[in-house]
Tab-separated table of C-alpha atoms in Angstrom:
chain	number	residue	atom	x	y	z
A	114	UNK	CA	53.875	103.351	106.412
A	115	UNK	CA	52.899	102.201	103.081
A	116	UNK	CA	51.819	104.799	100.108
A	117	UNK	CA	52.015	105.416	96.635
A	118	UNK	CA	54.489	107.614	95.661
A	119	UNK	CA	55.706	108.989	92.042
A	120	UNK	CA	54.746	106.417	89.350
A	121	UNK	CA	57.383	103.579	88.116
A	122	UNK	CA	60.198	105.079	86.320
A	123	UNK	CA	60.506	102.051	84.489
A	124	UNK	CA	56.887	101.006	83.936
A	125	UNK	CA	55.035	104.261	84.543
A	126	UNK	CA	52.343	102.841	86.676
A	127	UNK	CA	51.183	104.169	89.570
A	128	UNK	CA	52.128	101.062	91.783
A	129	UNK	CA	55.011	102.018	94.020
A	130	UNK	CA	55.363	101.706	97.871
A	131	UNK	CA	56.825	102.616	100.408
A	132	UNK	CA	59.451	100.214	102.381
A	133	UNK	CA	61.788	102.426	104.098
A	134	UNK	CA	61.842	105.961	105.240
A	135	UNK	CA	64.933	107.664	106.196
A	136	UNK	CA	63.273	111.113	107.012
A	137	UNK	CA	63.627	114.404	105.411
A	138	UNK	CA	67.149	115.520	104.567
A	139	UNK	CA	69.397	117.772	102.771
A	140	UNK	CA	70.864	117.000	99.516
A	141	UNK	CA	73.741	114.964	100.313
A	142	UNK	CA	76.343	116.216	98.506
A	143	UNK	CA	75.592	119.911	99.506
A	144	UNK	CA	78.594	120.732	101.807
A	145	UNK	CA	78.406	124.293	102.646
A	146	UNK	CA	81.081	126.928	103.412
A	147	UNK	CA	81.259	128.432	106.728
A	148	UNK	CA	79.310	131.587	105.110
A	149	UNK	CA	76.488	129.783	104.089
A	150	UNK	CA	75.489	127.816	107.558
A	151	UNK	CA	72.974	130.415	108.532
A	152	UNK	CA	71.091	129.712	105.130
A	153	UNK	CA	67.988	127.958	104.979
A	154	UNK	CA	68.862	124.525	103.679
A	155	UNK	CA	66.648	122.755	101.570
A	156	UNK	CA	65.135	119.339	102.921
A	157	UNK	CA	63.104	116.750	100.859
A	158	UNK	CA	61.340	113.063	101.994
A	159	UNK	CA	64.573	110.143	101.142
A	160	UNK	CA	62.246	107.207	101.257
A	161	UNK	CA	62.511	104.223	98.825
A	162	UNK	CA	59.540	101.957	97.263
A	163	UNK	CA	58.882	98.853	95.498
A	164	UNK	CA	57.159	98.682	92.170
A	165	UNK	CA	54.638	95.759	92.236
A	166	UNK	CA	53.962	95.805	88.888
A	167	UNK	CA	56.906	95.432	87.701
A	168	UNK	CA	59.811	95.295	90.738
A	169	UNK	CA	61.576	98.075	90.407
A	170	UNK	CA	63.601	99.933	93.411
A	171	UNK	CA	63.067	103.803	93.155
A	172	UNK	CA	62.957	106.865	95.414
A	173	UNK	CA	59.117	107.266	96.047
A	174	UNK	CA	59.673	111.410	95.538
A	175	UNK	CA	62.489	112.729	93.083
A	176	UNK	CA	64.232	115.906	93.448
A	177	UNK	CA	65.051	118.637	90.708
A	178	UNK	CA	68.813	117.068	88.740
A	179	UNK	CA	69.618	120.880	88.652
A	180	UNK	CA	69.502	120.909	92.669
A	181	UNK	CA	72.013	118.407	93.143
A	182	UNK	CA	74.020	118.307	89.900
A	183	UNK	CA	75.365	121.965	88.631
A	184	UNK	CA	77.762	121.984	91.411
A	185	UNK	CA	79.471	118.988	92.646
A	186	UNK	CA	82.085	117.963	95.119
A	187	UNK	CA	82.812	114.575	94.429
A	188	UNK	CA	85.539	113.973	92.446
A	189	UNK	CA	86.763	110.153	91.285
A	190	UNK	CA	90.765	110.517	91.342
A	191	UNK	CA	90.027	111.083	95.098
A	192	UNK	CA	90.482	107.592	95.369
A	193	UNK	CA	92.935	105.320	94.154
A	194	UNK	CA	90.900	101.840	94.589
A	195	UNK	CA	88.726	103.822	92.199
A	196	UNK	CA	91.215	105.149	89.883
A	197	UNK	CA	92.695	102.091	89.415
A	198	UNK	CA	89.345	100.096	88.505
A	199	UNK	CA	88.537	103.162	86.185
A	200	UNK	CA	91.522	102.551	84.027
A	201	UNK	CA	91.136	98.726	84.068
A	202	UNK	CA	87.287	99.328	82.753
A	203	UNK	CA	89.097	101.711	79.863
A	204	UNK	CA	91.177	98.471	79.191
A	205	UNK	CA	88.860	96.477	79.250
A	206	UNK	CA	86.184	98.035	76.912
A	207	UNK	CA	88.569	98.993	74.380
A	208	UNK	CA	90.297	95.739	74.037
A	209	UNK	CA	86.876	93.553	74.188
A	210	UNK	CA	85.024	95.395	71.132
A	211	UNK	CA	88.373	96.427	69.247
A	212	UNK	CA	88.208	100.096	69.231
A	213	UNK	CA	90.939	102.346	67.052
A	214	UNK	CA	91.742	105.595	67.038
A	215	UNK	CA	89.039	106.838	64.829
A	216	UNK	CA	86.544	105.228	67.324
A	217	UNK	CA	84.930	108.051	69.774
A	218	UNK	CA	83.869	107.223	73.580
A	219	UNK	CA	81.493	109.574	75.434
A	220	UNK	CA	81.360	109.156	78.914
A	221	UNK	CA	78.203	110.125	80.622
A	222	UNK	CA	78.791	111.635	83.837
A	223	UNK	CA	82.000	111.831	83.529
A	224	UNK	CA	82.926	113.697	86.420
A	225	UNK	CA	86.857	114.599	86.954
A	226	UNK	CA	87.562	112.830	83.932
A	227	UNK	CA	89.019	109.899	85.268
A	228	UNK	CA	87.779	107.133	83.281
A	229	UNK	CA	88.529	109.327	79.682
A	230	UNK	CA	91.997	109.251	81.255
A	231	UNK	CA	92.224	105.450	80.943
A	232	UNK	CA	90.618	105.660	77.428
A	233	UNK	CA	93.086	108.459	76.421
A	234	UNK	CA	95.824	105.819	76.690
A	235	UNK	CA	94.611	104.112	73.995
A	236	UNK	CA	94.201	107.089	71.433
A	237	UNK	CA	90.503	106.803	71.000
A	238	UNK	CA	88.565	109.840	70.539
A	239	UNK	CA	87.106	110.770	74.100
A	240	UNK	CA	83.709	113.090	75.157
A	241	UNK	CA	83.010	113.750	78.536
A	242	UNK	CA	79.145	114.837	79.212
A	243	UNK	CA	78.439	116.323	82.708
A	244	UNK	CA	76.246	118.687	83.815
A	245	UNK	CA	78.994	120.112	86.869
A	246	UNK	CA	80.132	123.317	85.520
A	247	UNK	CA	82.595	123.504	88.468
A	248	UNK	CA	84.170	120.054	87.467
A	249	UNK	CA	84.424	120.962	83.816
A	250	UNK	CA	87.978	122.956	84.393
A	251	UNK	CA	89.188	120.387	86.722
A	252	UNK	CA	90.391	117.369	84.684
A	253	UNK	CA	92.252	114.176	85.736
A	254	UNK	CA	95.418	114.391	84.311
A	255	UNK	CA	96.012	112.587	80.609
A	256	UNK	CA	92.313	112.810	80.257
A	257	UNK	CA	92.557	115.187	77.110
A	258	UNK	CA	89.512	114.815	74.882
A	259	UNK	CA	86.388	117.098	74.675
A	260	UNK	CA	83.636	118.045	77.246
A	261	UNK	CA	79.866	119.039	76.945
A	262	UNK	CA	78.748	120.338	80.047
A	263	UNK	CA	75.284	119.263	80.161
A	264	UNK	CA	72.398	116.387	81.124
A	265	UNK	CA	72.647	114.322	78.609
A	266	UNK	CA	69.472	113.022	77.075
A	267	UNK	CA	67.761	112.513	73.937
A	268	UNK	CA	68.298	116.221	73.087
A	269	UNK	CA	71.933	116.951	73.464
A	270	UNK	CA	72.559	113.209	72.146
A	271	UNK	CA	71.403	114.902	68.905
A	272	UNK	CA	73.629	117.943	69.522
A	273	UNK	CA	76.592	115.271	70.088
A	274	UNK	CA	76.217	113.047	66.873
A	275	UNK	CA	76.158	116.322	64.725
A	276	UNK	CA	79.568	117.869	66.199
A	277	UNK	CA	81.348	114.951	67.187
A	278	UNK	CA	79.762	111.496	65.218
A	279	UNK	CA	77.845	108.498	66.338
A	280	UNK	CA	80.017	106.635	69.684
A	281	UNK	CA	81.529	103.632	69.475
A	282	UNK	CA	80.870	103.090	73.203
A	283	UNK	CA	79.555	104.881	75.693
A	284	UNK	CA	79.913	104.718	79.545
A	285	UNK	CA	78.013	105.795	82.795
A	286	UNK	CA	79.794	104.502	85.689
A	287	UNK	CA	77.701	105.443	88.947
A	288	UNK	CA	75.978	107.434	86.814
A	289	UNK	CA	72.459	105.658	85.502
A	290	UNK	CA	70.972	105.335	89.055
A	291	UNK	CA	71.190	109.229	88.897
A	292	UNK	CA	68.666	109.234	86.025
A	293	UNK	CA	64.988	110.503	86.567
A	294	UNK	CA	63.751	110.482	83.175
A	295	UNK	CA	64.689	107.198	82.044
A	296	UNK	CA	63.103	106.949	78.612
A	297	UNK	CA	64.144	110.650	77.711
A	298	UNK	CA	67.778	109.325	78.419
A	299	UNK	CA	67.580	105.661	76.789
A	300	UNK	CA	66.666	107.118	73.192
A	301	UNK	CA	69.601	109.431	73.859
A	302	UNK	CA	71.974	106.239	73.990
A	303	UNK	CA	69.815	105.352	70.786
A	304	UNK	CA	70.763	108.339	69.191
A	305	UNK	CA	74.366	108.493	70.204
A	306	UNK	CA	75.277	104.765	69.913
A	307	UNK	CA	76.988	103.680	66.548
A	308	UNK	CA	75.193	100.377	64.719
A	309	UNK	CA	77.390	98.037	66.325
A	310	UNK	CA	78.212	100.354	69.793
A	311	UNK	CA	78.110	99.236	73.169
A	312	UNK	CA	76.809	101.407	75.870
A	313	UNK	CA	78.478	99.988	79.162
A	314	UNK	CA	77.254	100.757	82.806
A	315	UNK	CA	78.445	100.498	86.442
A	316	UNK	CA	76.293	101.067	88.953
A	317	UNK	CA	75.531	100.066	92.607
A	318	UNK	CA	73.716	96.538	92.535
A	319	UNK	CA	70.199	96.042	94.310
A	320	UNK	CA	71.421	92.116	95.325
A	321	UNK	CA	74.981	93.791	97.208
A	322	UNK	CA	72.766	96.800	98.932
A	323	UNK	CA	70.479	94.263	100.181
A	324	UNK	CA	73.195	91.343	100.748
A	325	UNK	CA	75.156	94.234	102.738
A	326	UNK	CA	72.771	96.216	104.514
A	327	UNK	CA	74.152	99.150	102.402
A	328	UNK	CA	71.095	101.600	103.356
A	329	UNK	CA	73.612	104.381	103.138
A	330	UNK	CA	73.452	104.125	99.437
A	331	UNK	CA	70.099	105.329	99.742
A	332	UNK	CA	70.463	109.451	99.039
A	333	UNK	CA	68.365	111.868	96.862
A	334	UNK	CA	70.831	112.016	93.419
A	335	UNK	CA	70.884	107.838	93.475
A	336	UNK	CA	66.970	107.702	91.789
A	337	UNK	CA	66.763	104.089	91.332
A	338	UNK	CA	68.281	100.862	92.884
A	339	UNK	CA	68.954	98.446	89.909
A	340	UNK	CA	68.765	94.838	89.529
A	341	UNK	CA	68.364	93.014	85.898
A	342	UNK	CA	64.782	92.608	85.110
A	343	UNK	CA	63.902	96.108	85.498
A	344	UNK	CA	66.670	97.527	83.625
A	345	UNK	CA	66.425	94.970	80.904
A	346	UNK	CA	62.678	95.974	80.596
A	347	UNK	CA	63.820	100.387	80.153
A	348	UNK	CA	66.075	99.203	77.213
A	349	UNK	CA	63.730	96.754	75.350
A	350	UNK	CA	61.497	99.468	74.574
A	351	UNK	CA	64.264	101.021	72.425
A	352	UNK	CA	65.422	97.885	70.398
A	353	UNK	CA	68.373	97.797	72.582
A	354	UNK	CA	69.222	93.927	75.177
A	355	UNK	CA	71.819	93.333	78.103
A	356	UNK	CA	74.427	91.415	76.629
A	357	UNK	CA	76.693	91.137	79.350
A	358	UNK	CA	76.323	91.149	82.832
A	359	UNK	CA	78.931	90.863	85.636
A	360	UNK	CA	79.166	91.463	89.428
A	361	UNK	CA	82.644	93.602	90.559
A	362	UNK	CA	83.660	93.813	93.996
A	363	UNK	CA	84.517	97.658	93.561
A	364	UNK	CA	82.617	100.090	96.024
A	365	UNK	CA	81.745	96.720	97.852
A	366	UNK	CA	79.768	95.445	95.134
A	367	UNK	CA	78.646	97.123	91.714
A	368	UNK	CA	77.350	95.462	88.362
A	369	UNK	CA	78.934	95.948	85.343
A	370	UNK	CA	75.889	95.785	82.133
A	371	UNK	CA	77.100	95.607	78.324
A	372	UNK	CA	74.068	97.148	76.535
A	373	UNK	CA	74.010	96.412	72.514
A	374	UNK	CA	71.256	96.901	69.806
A	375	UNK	CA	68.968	93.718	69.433
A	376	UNK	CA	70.661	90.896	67.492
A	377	UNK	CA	73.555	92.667	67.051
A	378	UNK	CA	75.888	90.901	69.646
A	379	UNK	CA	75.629	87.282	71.048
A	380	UNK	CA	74.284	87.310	74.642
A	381	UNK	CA	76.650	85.615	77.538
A	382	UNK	CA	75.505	83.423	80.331
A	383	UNK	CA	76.235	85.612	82.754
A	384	UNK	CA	72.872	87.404	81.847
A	385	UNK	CA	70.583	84.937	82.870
A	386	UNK	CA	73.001	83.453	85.669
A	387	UNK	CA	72.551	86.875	87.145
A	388	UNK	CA	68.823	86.664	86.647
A	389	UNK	CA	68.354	83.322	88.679
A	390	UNK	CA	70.956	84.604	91.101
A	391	UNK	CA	68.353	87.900	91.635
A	392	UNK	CA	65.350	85.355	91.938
A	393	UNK	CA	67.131	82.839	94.490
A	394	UNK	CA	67.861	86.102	96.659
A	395	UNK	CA	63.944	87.032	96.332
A	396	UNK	CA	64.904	90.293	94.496
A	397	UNK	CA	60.937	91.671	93.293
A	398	UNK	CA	59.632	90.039	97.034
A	399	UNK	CA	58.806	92.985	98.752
A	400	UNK	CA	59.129	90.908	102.188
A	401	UNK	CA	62.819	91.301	101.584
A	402	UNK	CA	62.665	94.769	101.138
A	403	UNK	CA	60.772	95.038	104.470
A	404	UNK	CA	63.657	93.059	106.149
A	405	UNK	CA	66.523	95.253	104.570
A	406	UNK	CA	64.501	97.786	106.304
A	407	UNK	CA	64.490	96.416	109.536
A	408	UNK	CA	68.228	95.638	109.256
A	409	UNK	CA	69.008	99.903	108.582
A	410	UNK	CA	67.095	100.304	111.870
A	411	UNK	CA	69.010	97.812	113.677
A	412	UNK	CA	72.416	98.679	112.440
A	413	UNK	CA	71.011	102.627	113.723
A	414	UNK	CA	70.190	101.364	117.313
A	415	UNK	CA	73.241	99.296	117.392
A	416	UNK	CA	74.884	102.175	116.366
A	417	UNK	CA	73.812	105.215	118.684
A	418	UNK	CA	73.959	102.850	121.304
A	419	UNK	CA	77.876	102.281	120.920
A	420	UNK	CA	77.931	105.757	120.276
A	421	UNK	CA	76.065	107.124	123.298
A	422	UNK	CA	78.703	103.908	125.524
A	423	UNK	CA	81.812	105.846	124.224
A	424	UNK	CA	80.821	109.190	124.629
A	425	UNK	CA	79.678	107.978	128.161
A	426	UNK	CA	83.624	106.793	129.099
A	427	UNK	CA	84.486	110.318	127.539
A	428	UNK	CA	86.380	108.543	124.489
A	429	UNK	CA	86.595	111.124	121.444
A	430	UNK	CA	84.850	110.205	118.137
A	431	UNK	CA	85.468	111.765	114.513
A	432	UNK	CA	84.395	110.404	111.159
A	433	UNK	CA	86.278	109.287	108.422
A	434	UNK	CA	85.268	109.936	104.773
A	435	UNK	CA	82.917	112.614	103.343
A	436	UNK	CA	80.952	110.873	101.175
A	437	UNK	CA	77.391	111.595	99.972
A	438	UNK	CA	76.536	108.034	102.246
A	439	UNK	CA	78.028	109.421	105.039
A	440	UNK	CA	75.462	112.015	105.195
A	441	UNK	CA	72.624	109.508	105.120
A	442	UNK	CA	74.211	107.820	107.356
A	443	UNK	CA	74.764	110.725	109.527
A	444	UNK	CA	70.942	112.393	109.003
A	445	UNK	CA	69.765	108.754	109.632
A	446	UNK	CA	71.186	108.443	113.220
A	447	UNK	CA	70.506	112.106	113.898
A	448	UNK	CA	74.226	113.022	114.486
A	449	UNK	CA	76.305	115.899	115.217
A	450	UNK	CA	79.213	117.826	116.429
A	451	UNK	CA	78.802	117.218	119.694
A	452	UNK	CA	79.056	113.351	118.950
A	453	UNK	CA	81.410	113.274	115.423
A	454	UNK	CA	83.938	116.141	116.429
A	455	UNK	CA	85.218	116.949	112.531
A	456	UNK	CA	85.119	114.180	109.425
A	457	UNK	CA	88.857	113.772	108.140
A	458	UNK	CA	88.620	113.433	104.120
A	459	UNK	CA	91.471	113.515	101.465
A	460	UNK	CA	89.552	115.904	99.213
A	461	UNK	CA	90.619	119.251	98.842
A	462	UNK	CA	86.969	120.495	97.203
A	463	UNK	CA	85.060	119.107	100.905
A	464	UNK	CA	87.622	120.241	103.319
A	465	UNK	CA	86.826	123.573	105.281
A	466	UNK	CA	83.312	122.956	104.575
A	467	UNK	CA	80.352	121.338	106.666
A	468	UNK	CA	78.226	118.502	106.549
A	469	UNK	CA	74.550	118.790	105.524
A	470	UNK	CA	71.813	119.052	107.885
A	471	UNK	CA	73.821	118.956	110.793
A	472	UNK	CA	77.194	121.027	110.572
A	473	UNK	CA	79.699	118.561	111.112
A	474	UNK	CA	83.463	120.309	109.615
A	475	UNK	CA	85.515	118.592	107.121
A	476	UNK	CA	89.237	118.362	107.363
A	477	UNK	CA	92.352	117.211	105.770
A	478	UNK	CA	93.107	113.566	107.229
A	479	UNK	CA	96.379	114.550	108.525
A	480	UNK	CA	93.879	115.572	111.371
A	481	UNK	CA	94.194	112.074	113.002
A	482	UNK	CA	97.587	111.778	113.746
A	483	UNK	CA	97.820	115.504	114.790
A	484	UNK	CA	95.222	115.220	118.042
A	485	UNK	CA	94.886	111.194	117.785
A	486	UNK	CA	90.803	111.105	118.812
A	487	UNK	CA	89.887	107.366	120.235
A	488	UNK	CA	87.676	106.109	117.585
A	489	UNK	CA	87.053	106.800	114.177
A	490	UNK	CA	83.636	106.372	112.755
A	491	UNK	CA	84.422	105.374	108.606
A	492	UNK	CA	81.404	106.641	106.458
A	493	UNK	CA	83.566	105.299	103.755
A	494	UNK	CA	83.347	102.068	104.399
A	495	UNK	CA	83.132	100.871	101.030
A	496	UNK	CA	87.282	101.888	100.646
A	497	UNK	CA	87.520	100.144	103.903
A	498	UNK	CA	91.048	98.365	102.500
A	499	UNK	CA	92.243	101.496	101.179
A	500	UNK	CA	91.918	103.701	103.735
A	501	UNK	CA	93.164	101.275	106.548
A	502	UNK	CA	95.994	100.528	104.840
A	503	UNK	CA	96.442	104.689	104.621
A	504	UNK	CA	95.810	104.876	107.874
A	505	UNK	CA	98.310	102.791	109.925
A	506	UNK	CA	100.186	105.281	111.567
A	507	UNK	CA	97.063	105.895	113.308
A	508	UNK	CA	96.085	102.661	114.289
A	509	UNK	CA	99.412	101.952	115.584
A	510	UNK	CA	99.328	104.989	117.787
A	511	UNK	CA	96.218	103.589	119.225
A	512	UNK	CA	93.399	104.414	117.183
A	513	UNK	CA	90.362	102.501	116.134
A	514	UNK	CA	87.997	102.477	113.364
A	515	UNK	CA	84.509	101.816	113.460
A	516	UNK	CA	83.011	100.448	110.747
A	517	UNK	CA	78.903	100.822	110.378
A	518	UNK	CA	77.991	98.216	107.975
A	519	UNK	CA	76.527	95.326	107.247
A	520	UNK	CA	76.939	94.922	111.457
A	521	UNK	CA	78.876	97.402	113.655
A	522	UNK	CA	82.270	96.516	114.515
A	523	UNK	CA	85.095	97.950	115.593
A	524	UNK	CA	88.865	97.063	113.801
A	525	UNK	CA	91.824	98.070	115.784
């Protein structure tokens, strides 16, 4: 079904439809406590649309950020694939634009504070701005610095140049797809940003979600699916260009975007190598949308179908990873219990909780070598390496993983 949905965050116009509906589901990082199943549980529309005037990939209804933001599970030292590539992007910002101790970084979204943990290395002056009350005592360790726990926009930019100076750079790593109100937020970054600051991004990259099949990426807090022409459109508007652009293999694919005021820095290659990579793939042809689509539905009947085989031969399933994709994943294919016994996860903040929509329990991973189930389903397939490797003991006992995309397999 095709319809217009919300207008263009980008553009504003009224020109955006609909190419793939996942249904109606919770919020997807909503894991509730055993006390709180017999609540009613919010559900809102997860579908995705194309902007044809000017080819941006958005959710075609938003949700409230205060729904899925003021209290958050996910946590970015759960990971050490991730924690490592945090601190490298620390290094890597600070020794490419030559920042000094008197330089300050604010990191938008900053979550556990992993990343300010890499900065903190270098004595620079850190922020962290998140809106997660619940994260705001729990800090990676080294991350030092300050925290302002709130959205950050072009209001609370203000509030931040008047206590703690103009930023030298700022970062939002899997953080910018999150924003609703785009424009509200990019004259905050031209508020914040010093004269000759960078604002640097990471973010989940329209060309690997559609190269991959990554559907699960879809979920209500990830607003927008970015690719260059869009975003380089959102900061024009505000005097600010893409300097820098460059793919990263992280998360199975992000892109990493070096934001500067116009004229200020010299713009690399990779910008419009990028570009004509995007227009080779057909990025802004809604026919490849459409396929993408088609592929989620195939990988889902592919799916319950293997499914529905093992539980047939009475072989045990579980899951693998909590992470907000798994519950697309898992709301997608209309799973529960009674097909994913329990989902083993290494976070402390998930485990003894449920899934959304259907109440799936969350346990420590030690789980898996304790009963040894037959198969186990990752969600988080995008630490694929990392957790196999973790995992061994398991495997060698027997076990086997299943992993859902781009095509279901199964990896002994």
């Amino acid at each position: 079904m095709r319809f217009v949905g919300d207008p263009c965050i980008v553009c504003g116009e009224e020109t955006v439809v609909e190419f793939l509906d996942l249904g109606e589901t919770a919020l997807a990082n909503k894991f509730r406590t055993k006390a709180e199943l017999d609540d009613p549980e919010p559900r809102f529309p997860l579908r995705v649309g194309f902007c044809e005037t000017c080819g941006h990939v958005q959710l075609t209804e938003k949700v409230p950020p205060q729904a899925m933001f003021d209290d958050y599970l996910y946590v970015s030292s759960a990971s050490s694939t991730l924690t490592g590539h945090l601190h490298d992007l620390a290094d890597t910002v600070v020794e490419r634009h030559g920042l000094g101790r008197e330089d300050l970084v604010v990191d938008i979204g900053a979550n556990d504070g992993t990343l300010l943990a890499g900065f903190a290395r270098h004595g620079v002056r850190t922020l962290g701005v998140d809106p997660a009350r619940n994260l705001a005592t729990l800090v990676a360790a080294g991350s030092g610095g300050d925290r302002y726990v709130g959205f950050f926009n072009s209001r609370s930019a203000k509030e931040i140049v008047e206590k703690w100076g103009p930023a030298a750079a700022i970062t939002a790593t899997n953080t910018f797809p999150h924003i609703p109100e785009l424009d509200d937020f990019v004259l905050g970054i031209d508020t914040a940003l010093a004269e000759d600051g960078v604002f640097v991004i990471e973010a989940h990259y329209l060309l690997d979600i559609l190269e991959q099949l990554a559907f699960d990426t879809v979920y209500h807090e990830h607003v927008s699916y970015w690719a260059l022409g869009p975003m380089g459109r959102i900061f024009e508007r505000y005097g600010l260009e893409i300097v820098d652009a460059e793919r990263l293999p992280i998360h199975h694919g992000q892109l990493r975007v070096t934001v500067a005021r116009a004229g200020r820095r010299p713009v690399s290659p990779n910008v419009a190598m990028l570009r004509e990579a995007e227009t080779k793939a057909g990025i802004g042809e809604i026919a490849v949308l459409e396929e993408f689509a088609q592929g989620a539905h195939r990988i889902k009947s592919d799916l319950q179908d293997l499914l529905a085989k093992l539980k047939r031969e009475g072989k045990r399933v579980v899951g693998y990873g909590a992470p907000a994709k798994g519950n697309t994943l898992i709301g997608f294919l209309e799973l529960g219990p009674e097909t994913i016994e329990y989902i083993a996860d290494v976070s402390p903040l998930k485990q003894g909780r449920y899934t959304p929509n259907v109440p799936i329990p969350v346990v420590p991973p030690e789980r898996l070598l304790e009963d040894r189930p037959d198969y186990v389903l990752l969600l988080a397939w995008n630490f694929a390496d990392e957790i196999l490797e973790q995992q061994v003991a398991y495997r060698q006992a027997g076990g086997r993983f299943i992993l859902p995309v781009p095509n279901v397999r199964i990896v002994e």
